[in-house]
XYZ file of C-alpha atoms in Angstrom:
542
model
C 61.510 5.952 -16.404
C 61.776 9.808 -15.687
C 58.977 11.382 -16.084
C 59.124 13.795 -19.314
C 55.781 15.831 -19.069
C 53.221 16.873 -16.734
C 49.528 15.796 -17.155
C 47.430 18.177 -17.125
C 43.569 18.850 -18.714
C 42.649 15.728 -17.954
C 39.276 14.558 -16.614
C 39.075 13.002 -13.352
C 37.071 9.581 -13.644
C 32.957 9.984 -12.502
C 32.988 8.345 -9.020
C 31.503 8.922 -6.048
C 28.439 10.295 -7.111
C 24.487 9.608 -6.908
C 23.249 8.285 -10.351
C 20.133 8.764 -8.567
C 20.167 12.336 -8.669
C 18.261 12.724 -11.560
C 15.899 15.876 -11.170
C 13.653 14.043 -14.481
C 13.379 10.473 -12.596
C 12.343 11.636 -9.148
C 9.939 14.177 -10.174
C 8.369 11.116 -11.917
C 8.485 8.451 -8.885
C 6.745 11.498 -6.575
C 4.145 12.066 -9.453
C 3.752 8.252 -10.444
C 2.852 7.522 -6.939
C 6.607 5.504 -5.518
C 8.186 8.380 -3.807
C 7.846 5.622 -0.880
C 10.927 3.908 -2.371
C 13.209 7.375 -3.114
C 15.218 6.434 -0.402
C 15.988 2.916 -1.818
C 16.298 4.188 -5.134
C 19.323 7.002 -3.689
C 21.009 4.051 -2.099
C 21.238 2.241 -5.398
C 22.563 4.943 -7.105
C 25.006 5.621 -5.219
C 25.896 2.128 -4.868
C 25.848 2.454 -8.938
C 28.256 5.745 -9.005
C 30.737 3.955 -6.631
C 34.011 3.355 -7.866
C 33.616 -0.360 -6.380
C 30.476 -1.160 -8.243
C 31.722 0.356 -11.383
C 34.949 -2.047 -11.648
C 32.440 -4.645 -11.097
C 30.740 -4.000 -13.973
C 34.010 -3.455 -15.945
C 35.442 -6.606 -15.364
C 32.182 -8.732 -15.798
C 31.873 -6.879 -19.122
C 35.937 -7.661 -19.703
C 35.396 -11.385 -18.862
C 32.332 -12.530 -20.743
C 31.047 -15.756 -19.789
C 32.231 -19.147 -21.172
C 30.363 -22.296 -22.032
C 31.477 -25.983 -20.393
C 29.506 -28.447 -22.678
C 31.258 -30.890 -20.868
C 33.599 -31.982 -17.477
C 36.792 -33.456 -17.527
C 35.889 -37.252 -18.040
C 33.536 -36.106 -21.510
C 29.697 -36.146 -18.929
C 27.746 -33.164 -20.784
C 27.109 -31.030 -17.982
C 26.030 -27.997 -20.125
C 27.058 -24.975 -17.747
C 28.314 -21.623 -18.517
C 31.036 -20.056 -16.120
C 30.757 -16.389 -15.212
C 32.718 -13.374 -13.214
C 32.397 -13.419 -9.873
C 31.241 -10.009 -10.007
C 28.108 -11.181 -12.215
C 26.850 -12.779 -9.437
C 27.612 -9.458 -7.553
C 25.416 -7.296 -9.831
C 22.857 -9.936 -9.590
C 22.529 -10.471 -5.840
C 21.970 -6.239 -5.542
C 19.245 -6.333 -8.443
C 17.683 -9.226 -6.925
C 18.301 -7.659 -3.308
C 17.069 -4.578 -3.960
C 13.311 -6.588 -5.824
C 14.267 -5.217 -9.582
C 13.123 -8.090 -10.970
C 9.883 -9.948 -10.271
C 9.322 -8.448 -6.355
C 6.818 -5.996 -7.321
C 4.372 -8.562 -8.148
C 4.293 -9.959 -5.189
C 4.098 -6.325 -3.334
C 0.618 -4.727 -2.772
C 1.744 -1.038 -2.332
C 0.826 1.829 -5.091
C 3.511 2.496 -7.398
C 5.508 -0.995 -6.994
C 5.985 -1.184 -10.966
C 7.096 2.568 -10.662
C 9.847 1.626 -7.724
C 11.145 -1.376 -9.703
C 11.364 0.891 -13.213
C 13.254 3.294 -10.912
C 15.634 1.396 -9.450
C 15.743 -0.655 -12.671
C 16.742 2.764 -14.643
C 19.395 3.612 -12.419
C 21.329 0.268 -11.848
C 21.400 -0.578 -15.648
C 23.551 2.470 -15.858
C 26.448 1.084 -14.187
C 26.153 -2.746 -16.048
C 23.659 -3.347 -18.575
C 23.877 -7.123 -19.634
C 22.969 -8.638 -16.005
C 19.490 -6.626 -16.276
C 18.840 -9.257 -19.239
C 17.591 -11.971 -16.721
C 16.286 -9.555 -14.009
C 13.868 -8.490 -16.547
C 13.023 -11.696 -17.590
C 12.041 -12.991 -14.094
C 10.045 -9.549 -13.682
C 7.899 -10.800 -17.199
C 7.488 -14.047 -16.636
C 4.874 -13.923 -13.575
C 2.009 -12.253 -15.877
C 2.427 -15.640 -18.177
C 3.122 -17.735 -15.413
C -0.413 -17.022 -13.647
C -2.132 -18.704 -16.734
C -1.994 -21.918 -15.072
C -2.325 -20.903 -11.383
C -0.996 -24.151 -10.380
C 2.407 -23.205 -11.563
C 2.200 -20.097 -10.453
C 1.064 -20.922 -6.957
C 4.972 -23.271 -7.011
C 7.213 -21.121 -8.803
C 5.673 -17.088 -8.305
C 6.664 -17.441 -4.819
C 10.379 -17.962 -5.731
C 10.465 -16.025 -8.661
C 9.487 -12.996 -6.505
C 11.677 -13.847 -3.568
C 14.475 -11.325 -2.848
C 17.125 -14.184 -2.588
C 19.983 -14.501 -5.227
C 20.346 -18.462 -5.172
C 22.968 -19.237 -8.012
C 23.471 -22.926 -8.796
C 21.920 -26.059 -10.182
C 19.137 -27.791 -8.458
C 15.991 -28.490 -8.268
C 13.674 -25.149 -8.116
C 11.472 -25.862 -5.590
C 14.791 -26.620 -3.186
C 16.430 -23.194 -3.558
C 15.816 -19.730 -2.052
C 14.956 -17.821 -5.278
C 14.636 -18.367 -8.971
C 15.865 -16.536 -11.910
C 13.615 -16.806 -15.070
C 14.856 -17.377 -19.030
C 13.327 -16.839 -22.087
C 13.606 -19.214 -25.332
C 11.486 -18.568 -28.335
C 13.637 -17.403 -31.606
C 14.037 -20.105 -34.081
C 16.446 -20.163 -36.775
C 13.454 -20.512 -39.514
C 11.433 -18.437 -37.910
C 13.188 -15.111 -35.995
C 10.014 -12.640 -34.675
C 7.710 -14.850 -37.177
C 7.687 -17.654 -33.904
C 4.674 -19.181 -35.593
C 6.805 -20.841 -38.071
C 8.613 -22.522 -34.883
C 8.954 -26.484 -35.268
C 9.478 -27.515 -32.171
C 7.698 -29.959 -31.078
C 5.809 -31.024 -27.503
C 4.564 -34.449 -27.175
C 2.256 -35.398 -23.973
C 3.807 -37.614 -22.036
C 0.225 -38.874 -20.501
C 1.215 -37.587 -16.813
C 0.588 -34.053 -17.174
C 3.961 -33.119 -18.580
C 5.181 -32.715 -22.361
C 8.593 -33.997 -24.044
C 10.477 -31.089 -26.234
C 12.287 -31.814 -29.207
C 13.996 -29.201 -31.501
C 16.021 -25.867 -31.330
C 16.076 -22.415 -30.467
C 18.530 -19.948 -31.913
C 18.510 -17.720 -29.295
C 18.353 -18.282 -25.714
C 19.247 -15.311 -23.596
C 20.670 -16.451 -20.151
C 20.902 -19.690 -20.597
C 21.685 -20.528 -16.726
C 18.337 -19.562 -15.641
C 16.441 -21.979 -13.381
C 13.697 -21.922 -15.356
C 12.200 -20.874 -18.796
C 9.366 -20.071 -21.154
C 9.457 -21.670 -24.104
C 7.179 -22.116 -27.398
C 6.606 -25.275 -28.947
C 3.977 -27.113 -31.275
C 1.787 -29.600 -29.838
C -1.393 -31.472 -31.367
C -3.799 -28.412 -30.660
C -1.137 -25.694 -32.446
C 1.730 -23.579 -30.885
C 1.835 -23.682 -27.382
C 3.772 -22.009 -23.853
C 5.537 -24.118 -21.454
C 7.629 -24.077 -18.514
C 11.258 -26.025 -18.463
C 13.180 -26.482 -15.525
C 17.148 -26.932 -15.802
C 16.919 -29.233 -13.374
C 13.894 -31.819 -12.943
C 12.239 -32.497 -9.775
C 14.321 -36.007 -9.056
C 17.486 -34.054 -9.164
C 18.073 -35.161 -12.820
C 18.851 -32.401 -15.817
C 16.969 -31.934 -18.104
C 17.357 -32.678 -21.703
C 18.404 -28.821 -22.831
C 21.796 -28.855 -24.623
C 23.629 -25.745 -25.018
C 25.307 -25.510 -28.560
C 27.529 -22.705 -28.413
C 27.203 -19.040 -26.868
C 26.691 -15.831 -29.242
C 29.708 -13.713 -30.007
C 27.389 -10.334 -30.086
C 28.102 -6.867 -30.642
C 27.645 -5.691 -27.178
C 25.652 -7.392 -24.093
C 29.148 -9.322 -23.254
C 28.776 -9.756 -19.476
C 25.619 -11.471 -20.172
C 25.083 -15.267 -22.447
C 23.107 -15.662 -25.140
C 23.270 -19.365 -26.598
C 21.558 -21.444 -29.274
C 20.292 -25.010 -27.554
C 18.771 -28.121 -28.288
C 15.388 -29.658 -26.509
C 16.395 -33.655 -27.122
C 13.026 -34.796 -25.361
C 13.304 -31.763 -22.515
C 10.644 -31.972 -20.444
C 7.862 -29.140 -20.137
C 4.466 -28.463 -18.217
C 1.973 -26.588 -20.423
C 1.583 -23.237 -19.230
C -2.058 -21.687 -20.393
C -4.211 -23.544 -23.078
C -2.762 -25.908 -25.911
C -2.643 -23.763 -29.260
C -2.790 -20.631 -27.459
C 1.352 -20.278 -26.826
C 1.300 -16.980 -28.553
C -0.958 -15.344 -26.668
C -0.213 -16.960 -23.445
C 3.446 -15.542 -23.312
C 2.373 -12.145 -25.271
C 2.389 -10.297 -21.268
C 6.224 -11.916 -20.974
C 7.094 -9.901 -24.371
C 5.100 -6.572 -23.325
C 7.113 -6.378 -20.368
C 10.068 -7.335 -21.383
C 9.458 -4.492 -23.860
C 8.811 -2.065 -20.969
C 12.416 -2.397 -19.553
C 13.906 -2.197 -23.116
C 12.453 1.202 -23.365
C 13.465 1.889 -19.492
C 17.128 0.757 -20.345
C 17.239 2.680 -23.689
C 16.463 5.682 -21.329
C 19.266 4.808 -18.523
C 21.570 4.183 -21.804
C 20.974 8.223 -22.930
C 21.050 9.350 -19.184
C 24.827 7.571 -18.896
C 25.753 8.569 -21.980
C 24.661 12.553 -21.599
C 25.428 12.718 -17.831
C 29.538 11.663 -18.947
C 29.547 13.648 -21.953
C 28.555 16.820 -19.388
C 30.924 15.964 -17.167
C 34.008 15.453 -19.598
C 32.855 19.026 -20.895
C 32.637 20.471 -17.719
C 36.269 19.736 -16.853
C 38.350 19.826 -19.989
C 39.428 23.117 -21.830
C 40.079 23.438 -25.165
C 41.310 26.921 -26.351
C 41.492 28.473 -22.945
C 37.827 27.714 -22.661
C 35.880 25.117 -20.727
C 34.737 22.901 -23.140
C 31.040 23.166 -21.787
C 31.058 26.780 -22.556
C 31.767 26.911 -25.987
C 28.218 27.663 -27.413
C 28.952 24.858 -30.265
C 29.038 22.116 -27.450
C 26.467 23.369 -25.055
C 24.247 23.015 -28.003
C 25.391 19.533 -28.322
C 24.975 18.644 -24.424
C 21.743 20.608 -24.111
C 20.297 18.565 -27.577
C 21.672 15.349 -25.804
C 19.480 16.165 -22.428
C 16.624 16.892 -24.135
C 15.952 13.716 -25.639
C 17.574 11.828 -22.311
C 14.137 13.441 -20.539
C 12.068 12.563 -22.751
C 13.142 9.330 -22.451
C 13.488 8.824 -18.905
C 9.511 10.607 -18.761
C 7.756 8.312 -20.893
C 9.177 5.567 -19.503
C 7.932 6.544 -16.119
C 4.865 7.523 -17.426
C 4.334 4.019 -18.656
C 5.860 2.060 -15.744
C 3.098 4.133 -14.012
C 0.736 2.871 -16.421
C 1.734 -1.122 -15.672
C 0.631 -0.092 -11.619
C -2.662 1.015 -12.972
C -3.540 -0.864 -15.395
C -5.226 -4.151 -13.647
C -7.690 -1.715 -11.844
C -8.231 0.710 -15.018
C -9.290 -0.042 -18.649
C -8.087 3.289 -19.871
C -4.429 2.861 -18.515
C -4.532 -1.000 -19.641
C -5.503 0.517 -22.868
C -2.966 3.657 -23.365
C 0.071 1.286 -22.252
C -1.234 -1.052 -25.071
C -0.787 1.341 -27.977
C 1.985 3.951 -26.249
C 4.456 0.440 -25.135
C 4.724 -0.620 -28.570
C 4.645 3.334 -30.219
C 7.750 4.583 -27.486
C 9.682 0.629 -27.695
C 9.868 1.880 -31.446
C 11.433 5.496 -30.760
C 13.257 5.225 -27.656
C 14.900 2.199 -28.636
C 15.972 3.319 -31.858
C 17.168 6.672 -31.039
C 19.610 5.223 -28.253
C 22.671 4.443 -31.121
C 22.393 7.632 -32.412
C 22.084 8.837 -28.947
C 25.278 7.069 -27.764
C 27.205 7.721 -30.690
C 26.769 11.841 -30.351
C 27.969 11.474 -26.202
C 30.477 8.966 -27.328
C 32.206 11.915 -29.535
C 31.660 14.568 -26.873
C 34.974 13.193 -25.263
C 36.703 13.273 -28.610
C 39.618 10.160 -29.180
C 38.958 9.581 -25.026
C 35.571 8.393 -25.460
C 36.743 6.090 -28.553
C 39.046 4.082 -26.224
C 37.346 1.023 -24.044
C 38.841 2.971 -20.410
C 36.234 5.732 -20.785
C 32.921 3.570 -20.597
C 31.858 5.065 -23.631
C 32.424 2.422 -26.522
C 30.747 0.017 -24.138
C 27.570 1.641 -23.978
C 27.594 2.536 -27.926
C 28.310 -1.420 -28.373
C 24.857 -2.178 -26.221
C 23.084 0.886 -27.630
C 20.897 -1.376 -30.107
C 20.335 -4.401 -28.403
C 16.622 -2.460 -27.097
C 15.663 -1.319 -30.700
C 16.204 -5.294 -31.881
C 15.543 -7.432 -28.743
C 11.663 -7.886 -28.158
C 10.790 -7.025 -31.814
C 12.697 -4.666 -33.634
C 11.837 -1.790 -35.411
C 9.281 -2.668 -37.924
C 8.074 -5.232 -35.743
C 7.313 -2.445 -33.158
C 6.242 -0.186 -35.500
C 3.866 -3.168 -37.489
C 2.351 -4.061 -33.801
C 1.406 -0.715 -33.282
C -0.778 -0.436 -36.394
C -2.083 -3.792 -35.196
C -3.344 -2.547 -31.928
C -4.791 0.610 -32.923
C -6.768 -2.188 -35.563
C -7.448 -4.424 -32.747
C -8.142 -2.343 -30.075
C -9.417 1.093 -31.022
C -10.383 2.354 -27.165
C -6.334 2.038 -27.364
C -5.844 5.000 -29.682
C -8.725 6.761 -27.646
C -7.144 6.670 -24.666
C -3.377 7.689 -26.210
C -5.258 10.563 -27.932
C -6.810 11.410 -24.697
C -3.437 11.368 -22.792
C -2.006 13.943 -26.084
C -5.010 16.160 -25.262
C -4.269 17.169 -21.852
C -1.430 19.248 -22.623
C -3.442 20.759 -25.279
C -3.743 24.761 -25.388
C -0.023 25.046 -23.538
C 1.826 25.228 -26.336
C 1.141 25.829 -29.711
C 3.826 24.320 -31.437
C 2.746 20.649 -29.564
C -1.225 21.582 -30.466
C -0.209 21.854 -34.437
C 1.756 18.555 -33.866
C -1.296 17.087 -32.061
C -3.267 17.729 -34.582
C -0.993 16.346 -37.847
C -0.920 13.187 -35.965
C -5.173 13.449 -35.772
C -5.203 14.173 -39.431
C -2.660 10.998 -40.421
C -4.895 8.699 -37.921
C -7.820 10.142 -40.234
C -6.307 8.368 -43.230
C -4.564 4.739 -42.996
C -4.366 4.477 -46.748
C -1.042 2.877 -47.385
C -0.241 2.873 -43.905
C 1.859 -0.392 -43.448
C 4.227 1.669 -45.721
C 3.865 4.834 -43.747
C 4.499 2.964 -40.123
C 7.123 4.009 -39.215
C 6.629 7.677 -40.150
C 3.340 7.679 -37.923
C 4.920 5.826 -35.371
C 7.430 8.389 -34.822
C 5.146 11.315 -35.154
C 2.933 9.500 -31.997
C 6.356 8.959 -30.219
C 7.155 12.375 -30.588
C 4.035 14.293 -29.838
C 4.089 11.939 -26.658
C 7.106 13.125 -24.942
C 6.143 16.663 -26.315
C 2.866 16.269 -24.266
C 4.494 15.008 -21.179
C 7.339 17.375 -21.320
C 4.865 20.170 -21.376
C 3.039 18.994 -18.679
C 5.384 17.386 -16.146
C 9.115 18.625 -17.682
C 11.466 21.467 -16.857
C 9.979 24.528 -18.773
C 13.123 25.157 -21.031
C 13.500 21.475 -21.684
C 10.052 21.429 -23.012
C 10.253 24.361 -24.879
C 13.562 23.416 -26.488
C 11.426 19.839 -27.603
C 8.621 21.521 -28.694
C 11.107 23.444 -31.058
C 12.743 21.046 -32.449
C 11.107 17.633 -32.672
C 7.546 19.169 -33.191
C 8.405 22.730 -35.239
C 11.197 20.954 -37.165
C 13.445 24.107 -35.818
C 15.948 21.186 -36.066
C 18.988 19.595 -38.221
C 19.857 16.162 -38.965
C 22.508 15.776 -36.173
C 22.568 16.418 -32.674
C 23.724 19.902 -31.658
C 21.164 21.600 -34.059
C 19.152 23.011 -31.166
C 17.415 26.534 -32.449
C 18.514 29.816 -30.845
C 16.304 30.856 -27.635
C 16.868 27.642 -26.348
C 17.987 28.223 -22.301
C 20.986 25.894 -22.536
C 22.130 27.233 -19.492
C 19.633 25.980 -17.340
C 19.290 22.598 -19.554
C 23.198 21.442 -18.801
C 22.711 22.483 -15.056
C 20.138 19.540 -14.558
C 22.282 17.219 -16.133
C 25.838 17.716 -14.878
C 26.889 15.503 -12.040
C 27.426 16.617 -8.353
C 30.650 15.318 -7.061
């Protein structure tokens, strides 16, 4: 066919490019104590911006995985078939130690590394980074029964992809599931009925079901269960150590919103077999460290969400004219981008400020104790601001971002998986309250962290000290959570931004999520604000 127009005004696709170049994210490794690993972190995102790796993550998104229940003669064989570029995201994360290496590595700043490199390969896929960061949190609950953990840390830890079914003490590396949602029960997992029976050698047999088991082609999982002494953690193995499988029986897989390159199936235990991991009755507690850090790279990968999102809205604007004006220049839309950054920093600083936090933590009480209380206050905000996030850079590239070719309606589809997967909002917002109740030297040391920005800006000092009048008075404060939450969120970022941000950034925070110089919607910025500056640390460099 003849061609009857020219095209012209169109955006060329974002290739080539570091995602790594992220002025926020390597201020923080330098300051966080992992500018050791800024080379690594480079060569990931520019592995991540290559047009290569990017079709990889198209198509594995394109060609969601599909379940075999059984082979061709009717032998269960419970296996779920993926894209072979799956496996290719995998073997880089794994390669490059984003999920459990840093445990095993004795340098300052390994948690800070991982969260890095973790925040910038998300970007390209997001549903792979569902296992990764379930081998990365199930060490801490692994090392209650050192025996285990002295087999399987080793291997867990090992910078070896090693897809396939067999035993896990035969392969190369080991990729780590987690199965505790019940139908019944959802985040209440004390209502689980599962049961574990001892077997009298050590190991338990698992009967029941779990409603949602996210990558269900792990080697090995954590799983809940009740036994004679109350609800209780154990390790399952796909594959026993004679070679046989064992006894977990995939249902079906989850037709979710988003998360597509990645499965998610309900399953049946029919007698699985299980070694206790921790202390009988004590399951809860036991696998709390798996949830806490699983909650850590939700709020990391609600930040890389906002940073794709903002970075691609800038970059459509940047290049497309509207009215004989680049779109970025119109003082309507650079109000828009600018708003859009701002809250992309102040995600990608907390969560560097808390992945610093993990590093400390084991060697200082008042870092074990701020990560405590700030983990579950910023999983509440970050997480839930990322839909509304996506959904503003989404529109920024009008009907283009609406079709599935820009990227766009991919990221808006996994833009609330964060805010619901580890305990969604009220949960987060409910465990808060419970750990300032719990452990008070918690809200000490998060008020201590707010009170070394103090005297910098006045606007964040007033906001500081709301939040110190509302912590004077819990009286109907289950009802009030979330309101407080958000107010500790807030003032968080504020305090970090004033500290450690870019100046206008922070003062264009300070404005409007502390002064309420703000409207409802994105793109309400006040005047002052230097959106020049702003949208120049946020547009790519091609």
């Amino acid at each position: 066919m003849p061609a009857t127009h020219d095209v012209t005004n169109q955006v060329p696709q974002l290739t080539g490019h570091d995602v790594a170049d992220d002025p926020t994210l390597l201020a923080a490794l330098t300051r966080e104590g992992a500018d050791w690993a800024a080379d690594e972190v480079h060569e990931l995102g520019a592995l991540a911006g290559s047009e290569r790796v990017q079709e990889w993550g198209r198509l594995a998104n394109e060609n969601p995985p599909a379940l075999r229940t059984h082979d061709r003669v009717g032998h269960r064989i419970d296996e779920v078939e993926f894209h072979p570029h799956w496996h290719d995201l995998m073997d880089v994360a794994v390669s490059h130690g984003l999920h459990a290496a840093p445990w095993r590595d004795s340098r300052p700043g390994a948690h800070v590394a991982r969260a890095a490199k973790f925040y910038v390969w998300s970007q390209n896929e997001a549903g792979h980074t569902c296992p990764i960061s379930m081998t990365y949190s199930a060490v801490p609950t692994l090392r209650h029964s050192p025996e285990l953990a002295d087999v399987y840390e080793p291997l867990l830890a090992a910078r070896e992809y090693d897809y396939g079914l067999r035993v896990p003490t035969g392969k190369r590396g080991l990729i780590a599931g987690m199965s505790m949602t019940e139908k019944q029960g959802g985040s209440d997992v004390r209502a689980n009925t599962t049961t574990a029976t001892p077997a009298g050698d050590g190991t338990y047999a698992l009967t029941g079901h779990k409603w949602f088991t996210s990558a269900p082609m792990s080697d090995v999982f954590l799983t809940l269960a009740q036994t004679p002494g109350g609800l209780s953690c154990f390790l399952l193995p796909r594959v026993l150590p004679d070679g046989s499988r064992n006894a977990i029986h995939l249902q079906r897989l989850k037709d979710k919103l988003g998360n597509k390159s990645n499965a998610s199936a309900e399953i049946e235990y029919d007698g699985a077999i299980g070694w206790l991991v921790g202390e009988e009755g004590r399951g809860v507690r036991t696998i709390i460290e798996m949830v806490s850090n699983t909650r850590l790279d939700c709020v990391i990968g609600g930040a890389a969400g906002m940073r794709y999102g903002t970075v691609r809205a800038a970059h459509h604007a940047r290049h497309r004219s509207t009215f004989g004006t680049r779109l970025a220049d119109h003082p309507a839309m650079a109000n828009v981008l600018a708003d859009l950054a701002v809250e992309s920093e102040a995600a990608t600083l907390v969560a560097m400020r808390l992945a610093g936090a993990s590093d400390r933590a084991a060697a200082d009480d008042g870092e074990a104790a701020f990560r405590r209380l700030a983990l579950a206050v910023t999983k509440y905000w970050v997480c839930k601001r990322a839909p509304a996030h996506a959904a503003e850079a989404l529109e920024c590239l009008g009907g283009n971002g609406y079709v599935e070719e820009s990227g766009m309606p991919r990221l808006f589809r996994e833009s609330p998986l964060s805010s619901i997967w580890e305990g969604s909002g009220n949960v987060a917002a409910l465990d808060t309250l419970r750990a300032m109740a719990k452990q008070p030297d918690s809200v000490e040391a998060l008020v201590a962290e707010l009170d070394a920005a103090s005297g910098v800006d006045g606007r964040l000092d007033e906001a500081i000290a709301g939040v110190r009048k509302e912590l004077a008075d819990l009286s109907d404060v289950e009802y009030r959570a979330r309101r407080l939450v958000e107010r500790l969120a807030l003032v968080l970022q504020g305090s970090l931004l004033v500290r450690h941000g870019d100046e206008a950034v922070a003062d264009a925070f300070c404005a409007s999520r502390l002064a309420g110089d703000w409207g409802a919607a994105f793109g309400t910025l006040p005047t002052g604000v230097d959106t020049t500056r702003i949208l120049t640390r946020i547009t790519p460099t091609e």
